[in-house]
PDB file of C-alpha atoms in Angstrom:
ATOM      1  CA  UNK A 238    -161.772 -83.081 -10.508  1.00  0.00           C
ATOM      2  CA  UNK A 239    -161.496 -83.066  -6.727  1.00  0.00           C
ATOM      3  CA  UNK A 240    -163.592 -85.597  -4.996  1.00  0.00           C
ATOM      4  CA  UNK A 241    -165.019 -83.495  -2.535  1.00  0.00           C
ATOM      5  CA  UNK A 242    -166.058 -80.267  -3.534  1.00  0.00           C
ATOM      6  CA  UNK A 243    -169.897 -77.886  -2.801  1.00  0.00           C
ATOM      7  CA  UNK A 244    -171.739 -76.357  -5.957  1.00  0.00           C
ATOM      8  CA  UNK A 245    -173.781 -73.885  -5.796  1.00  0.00           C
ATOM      9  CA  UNK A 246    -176.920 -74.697  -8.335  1.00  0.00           C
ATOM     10  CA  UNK A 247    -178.784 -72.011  -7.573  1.00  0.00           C
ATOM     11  CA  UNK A 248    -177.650 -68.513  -5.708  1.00  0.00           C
ATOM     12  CA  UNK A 249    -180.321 -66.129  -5.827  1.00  0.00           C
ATOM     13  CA  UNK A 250    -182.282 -65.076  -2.625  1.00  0.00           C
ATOM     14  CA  UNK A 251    -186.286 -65.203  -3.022  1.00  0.00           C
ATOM     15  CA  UNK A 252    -188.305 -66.743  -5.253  1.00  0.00           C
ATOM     16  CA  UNK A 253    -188.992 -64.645  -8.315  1.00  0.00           C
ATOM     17  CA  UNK A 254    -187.342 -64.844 -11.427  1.00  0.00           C
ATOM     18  CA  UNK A 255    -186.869 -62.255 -13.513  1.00  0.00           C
ATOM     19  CA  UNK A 256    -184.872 -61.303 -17.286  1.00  0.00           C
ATOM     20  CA  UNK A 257    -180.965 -61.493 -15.772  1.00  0.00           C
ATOM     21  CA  UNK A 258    -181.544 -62.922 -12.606  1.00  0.00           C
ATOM     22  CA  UNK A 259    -179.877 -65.990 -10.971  1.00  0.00           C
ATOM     23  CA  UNK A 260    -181.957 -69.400  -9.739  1.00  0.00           C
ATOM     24  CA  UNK A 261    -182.976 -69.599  -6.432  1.00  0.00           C
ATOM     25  CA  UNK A 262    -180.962 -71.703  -3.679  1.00  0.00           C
ATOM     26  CA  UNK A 263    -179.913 -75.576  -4.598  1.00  0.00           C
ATOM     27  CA  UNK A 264    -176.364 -77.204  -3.460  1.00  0.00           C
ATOM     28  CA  UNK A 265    -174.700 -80.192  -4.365  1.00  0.00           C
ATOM     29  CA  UNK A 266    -172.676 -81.473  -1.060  1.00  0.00           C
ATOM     30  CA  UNK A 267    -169.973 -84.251  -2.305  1.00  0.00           C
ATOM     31  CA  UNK A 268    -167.699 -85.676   0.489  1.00  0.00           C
ATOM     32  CA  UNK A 269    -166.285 -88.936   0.921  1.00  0.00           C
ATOM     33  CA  UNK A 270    -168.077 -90.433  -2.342  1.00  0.00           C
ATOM     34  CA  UNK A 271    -171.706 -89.165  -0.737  1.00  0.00           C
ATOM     35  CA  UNK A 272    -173.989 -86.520  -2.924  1.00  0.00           C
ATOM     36  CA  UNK A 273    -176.070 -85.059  -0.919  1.00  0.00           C
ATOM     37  CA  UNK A 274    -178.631 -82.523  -2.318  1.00  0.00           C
ATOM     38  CA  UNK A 275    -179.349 -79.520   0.011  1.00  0.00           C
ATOM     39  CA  UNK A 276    -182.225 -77.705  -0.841  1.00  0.00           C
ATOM     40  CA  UNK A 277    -183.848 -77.839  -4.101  1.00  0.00           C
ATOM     41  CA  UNK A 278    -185.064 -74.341  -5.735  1.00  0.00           C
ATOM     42  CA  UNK A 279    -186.673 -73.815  -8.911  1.00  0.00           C
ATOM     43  CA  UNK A 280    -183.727 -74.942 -10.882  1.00  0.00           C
ATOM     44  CA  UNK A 281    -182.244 -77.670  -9.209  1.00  0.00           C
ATOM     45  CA  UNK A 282    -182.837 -80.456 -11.675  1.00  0.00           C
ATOM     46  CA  UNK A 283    -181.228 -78.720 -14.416  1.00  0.00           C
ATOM     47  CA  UNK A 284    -178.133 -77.808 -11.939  1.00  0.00           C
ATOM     48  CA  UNK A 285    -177.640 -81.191 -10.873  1.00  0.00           C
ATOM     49  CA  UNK A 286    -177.430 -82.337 -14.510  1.00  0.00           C
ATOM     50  CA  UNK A 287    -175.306 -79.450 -15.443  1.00  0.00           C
ATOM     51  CA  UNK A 288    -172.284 -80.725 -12.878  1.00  0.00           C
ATOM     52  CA  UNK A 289    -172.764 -84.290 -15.088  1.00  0.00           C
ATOM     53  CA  UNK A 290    -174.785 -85.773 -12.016  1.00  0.00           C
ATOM     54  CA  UNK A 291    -176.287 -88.579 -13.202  1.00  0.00           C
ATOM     55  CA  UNK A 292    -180.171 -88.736 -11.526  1.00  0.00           C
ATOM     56  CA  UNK A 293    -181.095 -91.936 -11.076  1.00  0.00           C
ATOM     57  CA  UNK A 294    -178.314 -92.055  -7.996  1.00  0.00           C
ATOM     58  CA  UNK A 295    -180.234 -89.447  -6.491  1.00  0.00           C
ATOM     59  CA  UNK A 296    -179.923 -90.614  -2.681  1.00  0.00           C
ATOM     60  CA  UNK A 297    -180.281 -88.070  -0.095  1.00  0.00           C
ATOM     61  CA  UNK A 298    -181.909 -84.532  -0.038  1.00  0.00           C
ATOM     62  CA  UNK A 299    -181.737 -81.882   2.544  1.00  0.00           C
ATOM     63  CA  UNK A 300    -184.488 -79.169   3.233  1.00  0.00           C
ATOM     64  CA  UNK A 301    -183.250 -75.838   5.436  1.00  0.00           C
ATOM     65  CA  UNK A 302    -186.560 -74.685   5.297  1.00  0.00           C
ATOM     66  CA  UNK A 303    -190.224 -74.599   4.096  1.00  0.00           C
ATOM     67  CA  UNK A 304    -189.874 -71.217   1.701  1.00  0.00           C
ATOM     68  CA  UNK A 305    -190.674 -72.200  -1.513  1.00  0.00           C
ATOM     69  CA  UNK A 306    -187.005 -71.071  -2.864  1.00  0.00           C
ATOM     70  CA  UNK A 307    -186.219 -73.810  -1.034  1.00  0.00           C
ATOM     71  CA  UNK A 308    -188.001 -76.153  -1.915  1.00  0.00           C
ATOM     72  CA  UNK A 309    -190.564 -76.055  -4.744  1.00  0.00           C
ATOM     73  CA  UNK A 310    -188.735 -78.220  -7.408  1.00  0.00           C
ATOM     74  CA  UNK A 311    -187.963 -81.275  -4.622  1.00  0.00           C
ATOM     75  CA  UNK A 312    -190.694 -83.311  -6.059  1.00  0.00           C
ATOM     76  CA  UNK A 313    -190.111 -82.868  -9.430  1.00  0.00           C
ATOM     77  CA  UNK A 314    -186.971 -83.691  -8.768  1.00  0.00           C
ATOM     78  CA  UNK A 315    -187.313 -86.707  -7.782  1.00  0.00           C
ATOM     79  CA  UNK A 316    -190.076 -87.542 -10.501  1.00  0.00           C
ATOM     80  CA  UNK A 317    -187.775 -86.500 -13.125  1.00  0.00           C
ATOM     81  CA  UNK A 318    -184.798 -88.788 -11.375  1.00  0.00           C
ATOM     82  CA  UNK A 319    -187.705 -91.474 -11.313  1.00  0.00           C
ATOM     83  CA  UNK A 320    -188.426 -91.216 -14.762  1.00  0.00           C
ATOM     84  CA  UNK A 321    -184.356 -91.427 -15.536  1.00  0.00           C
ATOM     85  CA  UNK A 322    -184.168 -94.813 -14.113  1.00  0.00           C
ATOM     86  CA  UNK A 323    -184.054 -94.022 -10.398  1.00  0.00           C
ATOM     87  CA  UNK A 324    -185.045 -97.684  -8.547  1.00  0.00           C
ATOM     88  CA  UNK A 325    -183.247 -97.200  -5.069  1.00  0.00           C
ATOM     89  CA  UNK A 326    -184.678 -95.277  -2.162  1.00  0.00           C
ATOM     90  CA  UNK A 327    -183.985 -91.384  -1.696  1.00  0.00           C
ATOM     91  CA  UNK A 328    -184.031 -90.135   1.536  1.00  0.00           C
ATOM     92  CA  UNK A 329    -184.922 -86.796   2.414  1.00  0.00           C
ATOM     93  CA  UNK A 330    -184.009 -84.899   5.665  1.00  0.00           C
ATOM     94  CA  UNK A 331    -186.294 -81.680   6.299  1.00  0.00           C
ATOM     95  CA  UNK A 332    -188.514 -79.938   9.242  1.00  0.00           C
ATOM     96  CA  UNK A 333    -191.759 -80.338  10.093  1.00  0.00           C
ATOM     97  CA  UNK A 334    -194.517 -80.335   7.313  1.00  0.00           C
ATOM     98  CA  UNK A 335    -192.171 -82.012   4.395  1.00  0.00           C
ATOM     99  CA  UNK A 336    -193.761 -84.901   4.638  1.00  0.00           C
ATOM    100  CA  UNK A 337    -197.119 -82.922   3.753  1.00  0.00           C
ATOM    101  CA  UNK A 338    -195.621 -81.839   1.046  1.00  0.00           C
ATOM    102  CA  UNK A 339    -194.504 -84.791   0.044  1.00  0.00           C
ATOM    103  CA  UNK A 340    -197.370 -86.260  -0.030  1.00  0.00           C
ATOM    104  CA  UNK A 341    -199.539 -83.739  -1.786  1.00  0.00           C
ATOM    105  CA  UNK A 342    -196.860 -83.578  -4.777  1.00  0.00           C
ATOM    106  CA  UNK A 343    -197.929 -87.530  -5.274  1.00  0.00           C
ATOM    107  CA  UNK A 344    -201.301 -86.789  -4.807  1.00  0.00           C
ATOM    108  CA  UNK A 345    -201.190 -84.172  -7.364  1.00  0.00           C
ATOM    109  CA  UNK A 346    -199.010 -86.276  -9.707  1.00  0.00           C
ATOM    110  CA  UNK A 347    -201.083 -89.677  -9.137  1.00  0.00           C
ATOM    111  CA  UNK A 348    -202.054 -89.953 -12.517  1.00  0.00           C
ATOM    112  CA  UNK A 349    -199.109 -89.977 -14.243  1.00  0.00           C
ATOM    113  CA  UNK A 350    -197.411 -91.902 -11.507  1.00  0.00           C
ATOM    114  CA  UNK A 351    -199.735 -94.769 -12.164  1.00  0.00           C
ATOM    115  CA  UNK A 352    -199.615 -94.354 -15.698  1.00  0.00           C
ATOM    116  CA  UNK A 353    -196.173 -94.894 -16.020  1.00  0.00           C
ATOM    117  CA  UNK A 354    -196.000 -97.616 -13.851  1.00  0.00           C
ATOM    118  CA  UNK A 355    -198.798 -99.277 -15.943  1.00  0.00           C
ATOM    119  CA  UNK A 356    -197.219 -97.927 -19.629  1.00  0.00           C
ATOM    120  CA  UNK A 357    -193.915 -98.007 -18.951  1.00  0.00           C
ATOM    121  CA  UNK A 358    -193.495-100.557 -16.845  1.00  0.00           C
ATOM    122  CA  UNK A 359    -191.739 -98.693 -13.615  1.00  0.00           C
ATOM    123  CA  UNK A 360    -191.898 -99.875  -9.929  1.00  0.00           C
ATOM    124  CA  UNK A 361    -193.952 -97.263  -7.752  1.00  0.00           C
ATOM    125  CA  UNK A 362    -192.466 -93.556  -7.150  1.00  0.00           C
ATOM    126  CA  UNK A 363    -194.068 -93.275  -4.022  1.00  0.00           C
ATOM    127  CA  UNK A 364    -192.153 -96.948  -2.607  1.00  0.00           C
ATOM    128  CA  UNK A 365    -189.027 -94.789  -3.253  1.00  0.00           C
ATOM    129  CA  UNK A 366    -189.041 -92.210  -0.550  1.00  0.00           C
ATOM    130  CA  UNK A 367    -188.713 -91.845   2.961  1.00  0.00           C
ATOM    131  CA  UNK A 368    -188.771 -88.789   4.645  1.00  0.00           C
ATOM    132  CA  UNK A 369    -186.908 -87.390   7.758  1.00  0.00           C
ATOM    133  CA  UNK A 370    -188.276 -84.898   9.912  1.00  0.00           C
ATOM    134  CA  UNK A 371    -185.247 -82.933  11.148  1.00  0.00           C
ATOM    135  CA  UNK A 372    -184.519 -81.243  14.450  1.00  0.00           C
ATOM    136  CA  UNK A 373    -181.105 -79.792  16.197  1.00  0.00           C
ATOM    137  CA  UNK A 374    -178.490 -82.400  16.212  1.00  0.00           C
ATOM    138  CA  UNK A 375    -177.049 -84.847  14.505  1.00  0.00           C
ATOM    139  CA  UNK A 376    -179.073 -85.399  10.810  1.00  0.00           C
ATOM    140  CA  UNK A 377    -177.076 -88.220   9.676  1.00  0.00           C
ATOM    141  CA  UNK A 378    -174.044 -90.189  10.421  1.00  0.00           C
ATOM    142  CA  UNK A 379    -172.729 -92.327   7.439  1.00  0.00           C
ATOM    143  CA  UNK A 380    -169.468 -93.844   5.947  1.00  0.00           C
ATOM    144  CA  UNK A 381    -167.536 -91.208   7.575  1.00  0.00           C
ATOM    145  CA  UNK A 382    -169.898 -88.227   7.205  1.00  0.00           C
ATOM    146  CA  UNK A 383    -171.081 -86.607  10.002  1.00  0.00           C
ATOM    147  CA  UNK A 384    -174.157 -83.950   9.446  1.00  0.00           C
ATOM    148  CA  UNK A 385    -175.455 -81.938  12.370  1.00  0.00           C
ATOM    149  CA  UNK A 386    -177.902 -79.273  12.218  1.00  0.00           C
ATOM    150  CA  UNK A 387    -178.123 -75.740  14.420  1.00  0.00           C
ATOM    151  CA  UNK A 388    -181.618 -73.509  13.957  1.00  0.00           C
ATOM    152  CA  UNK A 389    -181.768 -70.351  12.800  1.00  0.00           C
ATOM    153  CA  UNK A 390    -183.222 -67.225  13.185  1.00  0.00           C
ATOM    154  CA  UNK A 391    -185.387 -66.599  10.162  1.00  0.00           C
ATOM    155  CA  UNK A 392    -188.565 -65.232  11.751  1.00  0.00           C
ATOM    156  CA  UNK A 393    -191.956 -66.319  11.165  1.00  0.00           C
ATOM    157  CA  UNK A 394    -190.452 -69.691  10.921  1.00  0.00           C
ATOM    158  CA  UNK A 395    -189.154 -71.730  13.304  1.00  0.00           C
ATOM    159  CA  UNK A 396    -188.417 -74.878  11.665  1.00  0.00           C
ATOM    160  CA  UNK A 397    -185.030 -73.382   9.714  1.00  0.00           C
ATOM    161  CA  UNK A 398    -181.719 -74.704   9.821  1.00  0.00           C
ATOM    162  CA  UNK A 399    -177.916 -74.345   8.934  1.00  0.00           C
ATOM    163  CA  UNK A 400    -176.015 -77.480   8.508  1.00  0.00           C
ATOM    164  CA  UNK A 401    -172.874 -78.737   9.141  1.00  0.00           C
ATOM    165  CA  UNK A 402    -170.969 -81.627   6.577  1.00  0.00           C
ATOM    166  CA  UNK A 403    -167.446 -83.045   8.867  1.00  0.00           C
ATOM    167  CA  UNK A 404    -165.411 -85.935   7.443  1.00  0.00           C
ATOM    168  CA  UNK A 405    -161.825 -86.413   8.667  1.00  0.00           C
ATOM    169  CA  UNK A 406    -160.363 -84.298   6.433  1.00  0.00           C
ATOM    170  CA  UNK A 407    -162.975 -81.683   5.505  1.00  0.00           C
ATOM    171  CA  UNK A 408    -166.039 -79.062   6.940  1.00  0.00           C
ATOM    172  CA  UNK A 409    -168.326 -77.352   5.138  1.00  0.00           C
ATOM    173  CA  UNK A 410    -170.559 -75.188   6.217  1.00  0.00           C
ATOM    174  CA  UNK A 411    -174.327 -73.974   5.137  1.00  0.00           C
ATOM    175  CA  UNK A 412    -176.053 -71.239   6.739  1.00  0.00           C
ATOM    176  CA  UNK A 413    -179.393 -71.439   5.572  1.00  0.00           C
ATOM    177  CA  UNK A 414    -181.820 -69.092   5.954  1.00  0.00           C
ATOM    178  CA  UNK A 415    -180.769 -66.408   8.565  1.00  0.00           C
ATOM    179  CA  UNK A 416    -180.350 -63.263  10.745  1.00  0.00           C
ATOM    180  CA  UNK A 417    -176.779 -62.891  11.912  1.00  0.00           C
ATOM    181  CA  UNK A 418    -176.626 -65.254  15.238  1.00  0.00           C
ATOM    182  CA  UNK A 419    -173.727 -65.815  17.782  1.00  0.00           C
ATOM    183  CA  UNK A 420    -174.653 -69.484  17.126  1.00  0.00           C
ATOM    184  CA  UNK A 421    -173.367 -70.150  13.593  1.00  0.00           C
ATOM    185  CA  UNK A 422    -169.992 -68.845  15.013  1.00  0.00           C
ATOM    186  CA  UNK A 423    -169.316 -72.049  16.765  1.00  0.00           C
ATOM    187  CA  UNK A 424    -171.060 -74.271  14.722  1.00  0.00           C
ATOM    188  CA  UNK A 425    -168.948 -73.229  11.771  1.00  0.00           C
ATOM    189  CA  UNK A 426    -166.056 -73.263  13.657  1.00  0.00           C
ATOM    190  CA  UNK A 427    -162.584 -73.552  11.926  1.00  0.00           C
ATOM    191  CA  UNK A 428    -164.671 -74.824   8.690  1.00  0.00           C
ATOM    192  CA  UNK A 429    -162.937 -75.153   5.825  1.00  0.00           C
ATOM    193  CA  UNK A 430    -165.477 -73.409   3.932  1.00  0.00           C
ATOM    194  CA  UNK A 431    -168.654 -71.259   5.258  1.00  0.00           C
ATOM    195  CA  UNK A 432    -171.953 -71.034   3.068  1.00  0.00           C
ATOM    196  CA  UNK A 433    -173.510 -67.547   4.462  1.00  0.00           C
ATOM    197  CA  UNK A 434    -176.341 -66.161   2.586  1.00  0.00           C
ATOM    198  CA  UNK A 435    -175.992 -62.306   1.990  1.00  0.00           C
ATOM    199  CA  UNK A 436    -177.955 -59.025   1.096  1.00  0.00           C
ATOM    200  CA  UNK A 437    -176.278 -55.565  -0.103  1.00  0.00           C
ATOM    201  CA  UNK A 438    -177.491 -53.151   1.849  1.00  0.00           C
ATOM    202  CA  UNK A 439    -177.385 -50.349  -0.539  1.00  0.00           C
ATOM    203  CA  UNK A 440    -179.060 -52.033  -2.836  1.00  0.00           C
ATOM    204  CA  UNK A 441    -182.549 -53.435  -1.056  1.00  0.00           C
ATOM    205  CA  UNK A 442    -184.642 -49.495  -1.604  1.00  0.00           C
ATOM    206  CA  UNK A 443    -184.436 -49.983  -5.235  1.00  0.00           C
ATOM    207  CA  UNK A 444    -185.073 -53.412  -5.147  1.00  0.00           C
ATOM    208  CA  UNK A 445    -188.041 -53.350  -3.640  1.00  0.00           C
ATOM    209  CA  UNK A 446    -189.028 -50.934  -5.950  1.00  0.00           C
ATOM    210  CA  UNK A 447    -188.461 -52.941  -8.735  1.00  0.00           C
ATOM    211  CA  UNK A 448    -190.504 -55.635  -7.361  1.00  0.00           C
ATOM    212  CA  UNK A 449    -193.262 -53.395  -6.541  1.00  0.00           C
ATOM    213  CA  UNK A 450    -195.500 -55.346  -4.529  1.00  0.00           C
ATOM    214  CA  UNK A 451    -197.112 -52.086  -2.500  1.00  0.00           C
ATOM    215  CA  UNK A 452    -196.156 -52.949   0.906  1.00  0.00           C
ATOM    216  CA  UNK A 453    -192.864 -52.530   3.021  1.00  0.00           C
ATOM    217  CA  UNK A 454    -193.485 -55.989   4.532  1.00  0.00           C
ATOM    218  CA  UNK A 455    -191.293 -57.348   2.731  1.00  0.00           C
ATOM    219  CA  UNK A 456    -188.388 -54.848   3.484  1.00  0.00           C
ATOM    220  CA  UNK A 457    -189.342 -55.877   7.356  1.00  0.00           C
ATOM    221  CA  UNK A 458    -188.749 -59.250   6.214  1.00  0.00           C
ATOM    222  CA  UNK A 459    -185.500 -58.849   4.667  1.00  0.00           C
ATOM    223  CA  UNK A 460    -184.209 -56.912   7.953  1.00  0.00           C
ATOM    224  CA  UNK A 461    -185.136 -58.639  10.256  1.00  0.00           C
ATOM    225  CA  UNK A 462    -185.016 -62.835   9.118  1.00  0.00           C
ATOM    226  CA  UNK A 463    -181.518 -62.156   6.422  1.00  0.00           C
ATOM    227  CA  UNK A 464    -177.799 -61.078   6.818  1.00  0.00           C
ATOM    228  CA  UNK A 465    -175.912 -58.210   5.324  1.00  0.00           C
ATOM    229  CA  UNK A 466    -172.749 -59.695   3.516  1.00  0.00           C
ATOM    230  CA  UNK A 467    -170.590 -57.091   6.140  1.00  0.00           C
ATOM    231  CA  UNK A 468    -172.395 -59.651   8.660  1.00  0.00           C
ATOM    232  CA  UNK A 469    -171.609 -62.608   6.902  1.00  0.00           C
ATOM    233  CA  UNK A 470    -168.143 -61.651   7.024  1.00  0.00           C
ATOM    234  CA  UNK A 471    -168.133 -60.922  10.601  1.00  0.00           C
ATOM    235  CA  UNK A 472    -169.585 -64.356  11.468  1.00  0.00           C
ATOM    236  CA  UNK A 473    -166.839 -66.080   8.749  1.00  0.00           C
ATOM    237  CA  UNK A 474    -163.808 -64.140  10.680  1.00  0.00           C
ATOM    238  CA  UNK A 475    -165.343 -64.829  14.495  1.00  0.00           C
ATOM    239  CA  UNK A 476    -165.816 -68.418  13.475  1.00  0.00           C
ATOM    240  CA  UNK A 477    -162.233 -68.701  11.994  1.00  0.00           C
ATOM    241  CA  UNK A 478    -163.390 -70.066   8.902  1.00  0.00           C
ATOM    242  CA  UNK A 479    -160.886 -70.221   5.766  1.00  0.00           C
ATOM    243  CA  UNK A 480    -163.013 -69.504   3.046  1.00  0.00           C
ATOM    244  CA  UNK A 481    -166.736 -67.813   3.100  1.00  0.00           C
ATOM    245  CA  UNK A 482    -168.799 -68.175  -0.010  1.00  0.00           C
ATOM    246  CA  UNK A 483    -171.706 -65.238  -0.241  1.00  0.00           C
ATOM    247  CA  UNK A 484    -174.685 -67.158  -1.998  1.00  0.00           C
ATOM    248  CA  UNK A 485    -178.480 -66.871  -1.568  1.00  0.00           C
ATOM    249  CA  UNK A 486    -177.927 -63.140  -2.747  1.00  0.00           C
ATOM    250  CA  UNK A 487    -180.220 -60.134  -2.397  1.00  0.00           C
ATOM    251  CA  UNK A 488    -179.732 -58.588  -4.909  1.00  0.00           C
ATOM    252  CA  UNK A 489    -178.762 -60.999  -7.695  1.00  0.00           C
ATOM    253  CA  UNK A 490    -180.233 -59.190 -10.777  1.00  0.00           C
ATOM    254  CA  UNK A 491    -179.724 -55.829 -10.057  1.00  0.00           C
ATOM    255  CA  UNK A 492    -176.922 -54.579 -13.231  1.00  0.00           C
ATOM    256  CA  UNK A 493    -176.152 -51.763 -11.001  1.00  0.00           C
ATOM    257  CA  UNK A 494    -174.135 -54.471  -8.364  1.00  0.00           C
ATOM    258  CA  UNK A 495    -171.772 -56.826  -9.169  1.00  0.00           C
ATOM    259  CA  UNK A 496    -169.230 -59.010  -7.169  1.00  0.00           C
ATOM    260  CA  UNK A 497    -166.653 -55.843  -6.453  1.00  0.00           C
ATOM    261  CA  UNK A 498    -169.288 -54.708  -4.589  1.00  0.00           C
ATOM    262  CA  UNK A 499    -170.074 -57.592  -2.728  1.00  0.00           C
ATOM    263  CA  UNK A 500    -166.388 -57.797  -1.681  1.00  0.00           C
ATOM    264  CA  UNK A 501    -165.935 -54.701  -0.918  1.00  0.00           C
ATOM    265  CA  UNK A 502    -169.064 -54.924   1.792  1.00  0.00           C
ATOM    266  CA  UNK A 503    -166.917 -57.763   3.253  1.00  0.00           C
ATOM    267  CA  UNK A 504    -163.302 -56.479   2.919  1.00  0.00           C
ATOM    268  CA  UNK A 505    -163.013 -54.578   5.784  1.00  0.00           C
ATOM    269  CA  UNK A 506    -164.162 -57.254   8.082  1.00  0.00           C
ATOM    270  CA  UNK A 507    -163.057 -61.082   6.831  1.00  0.00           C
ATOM    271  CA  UNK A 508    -159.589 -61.748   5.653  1.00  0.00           C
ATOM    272  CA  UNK A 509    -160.140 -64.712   4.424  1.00  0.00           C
ATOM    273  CA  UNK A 510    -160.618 -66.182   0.777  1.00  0.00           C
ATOM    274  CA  UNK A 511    -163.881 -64.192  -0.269  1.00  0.00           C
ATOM    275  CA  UNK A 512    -166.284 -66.220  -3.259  1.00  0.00           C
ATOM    276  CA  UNK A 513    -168.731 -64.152  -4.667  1.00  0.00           C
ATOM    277  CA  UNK A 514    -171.064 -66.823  -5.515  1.00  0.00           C
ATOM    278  CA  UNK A 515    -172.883 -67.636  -9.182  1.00  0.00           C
ATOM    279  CA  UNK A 516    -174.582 -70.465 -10.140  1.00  0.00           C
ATOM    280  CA  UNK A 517    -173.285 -73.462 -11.636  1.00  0.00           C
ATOM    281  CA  UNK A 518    -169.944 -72.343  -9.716  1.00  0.00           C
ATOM    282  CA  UNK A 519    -168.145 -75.348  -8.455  1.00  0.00           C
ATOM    283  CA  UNK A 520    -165.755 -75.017  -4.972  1.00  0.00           C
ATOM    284  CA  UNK A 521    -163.288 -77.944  -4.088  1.00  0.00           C
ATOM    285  CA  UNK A 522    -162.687 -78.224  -0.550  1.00  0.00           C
TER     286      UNK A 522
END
């Protein structure tokens, strides 16, 4: 098992889950010895568990964004790592408003938070958390990790972010959240892996069919705040990246597509190693 290596917990774009689909987005950063949880989906406990992490050394948690495939299961999370033993402090890194959120998952959870620590004995969740609000820059610089953070375009929000993981001997590279931008080109430059998030083109008419929610608002969305995986690829090949890894993927339920599709949407344009992401999928840098 290489020591320092991304998986990809959770690879779907969006939020709903339906028979056949992926989960949506939750990574497991490990470089020099550090886990670092970025972004935590619907899903994300179970992943983490699922690549034999063990939670009660949950540490340090990343947010991109405030879209609830982003972040909805973050508090469990660290409940259910609380209730596994967890008695150190987690950090979490995110933009403005996670601390709101923060606290209203206690709030909502006070009873059982005091009931454990009454029943079973536990030192207080809430003593166990301090959280980060995150702007451009460096996010955290520790035993030989460097994280920096760029934002993106992923319109109405402003608060989004792709981030950047440097050690001496390895980059990786997350995307986030975003509309193809001349920025990520240098941020992610020479990376030894790039993170993009991707949508088939072909593919969004009949998915917003299927999800039928009576409005093309969320086709405007999808155009203008995402990235088609021929974009992806253009940013991996202008940044120089050796290896892009599609993930966040609209479509990722859709029988009709599957990864020869996705590669062929890049082929033409990134000669690099193409990985057609899936969850649970585990890449050694």
């Amino acid at each position: 098992m290489s020591e320092n290596f991304v998986a990809l917990l959770g690879t779907k774009g969006g939020p709903s889950i339906r028979p056949g689909s992926s989960m949506p987005t939750s990574n497991l950063f490990v470089m020099n010895d550090q886990h670092i949880v970025v972004d935590c989906a619907l899903g994300v406990t179970r992943g983490l568990v699922d690549q034999g992490f063990i939670l009660k050394n949950l540490s340090t948690i990343l947010i991109s964004h405030l879209h609830s495939d982003h972040y909805l299961e973050l508090g469990p999370l660290i409940h259910t790592a609380w209730c596994s033993g967890l008695t150190t402090m987690v950090d979490i890194y995110g933009p403005e408003g996670i601390q709101d959120y923060w606290d209203g998952f206690v709030a909502s959870m006070k009873a059982d938070i005091d009931l454990r620590i009454v029943d079973d004995g536990r030192d207080d969740l809430r003593d166990f958390v301090r959280v980060h609000v995150v702007d451009e820059g460096v996010v955290l610089d520790r035993d030989g990790l460097l994280a920096t953070a760029i934002r993106t375009e992923h319109p109405p929000l402003v608060d989004c972010f792709a981030f950047s993981f440097k050690t001496a001997d390895h980059h990786a590279v997350f995307s986030g959240d975003t509309a193809p931008i001349k920025a990520l080109e240098d941020f992610a430059r020479g990376a030894d892996l790039l993170i993009h998030e991707a949508m088939l083109e072909s593919a969004l008419p009949s998915l917003l069919e299927r999800i039928g929610n009576g409005s093309d608002k969320l086709m405007q969305h999808w155009l203008r705040s995402h990235t088609f995986a021929h974009d992806a690829a253009i940013t991996a090949a202008n940044a120089g990246v050796k290896r892009l890894a599609l993930s966040h993927l609209i479509p990722s339920d859709d029988p009709s597509y599957g990864p020869k599709d996705w590669q062929e949407a890049c082929a033409s344009h990134f000669d690099g190693e193409l990985i057609v992401g899936h969850d649970g999928l585990r890449i050694d840098l």
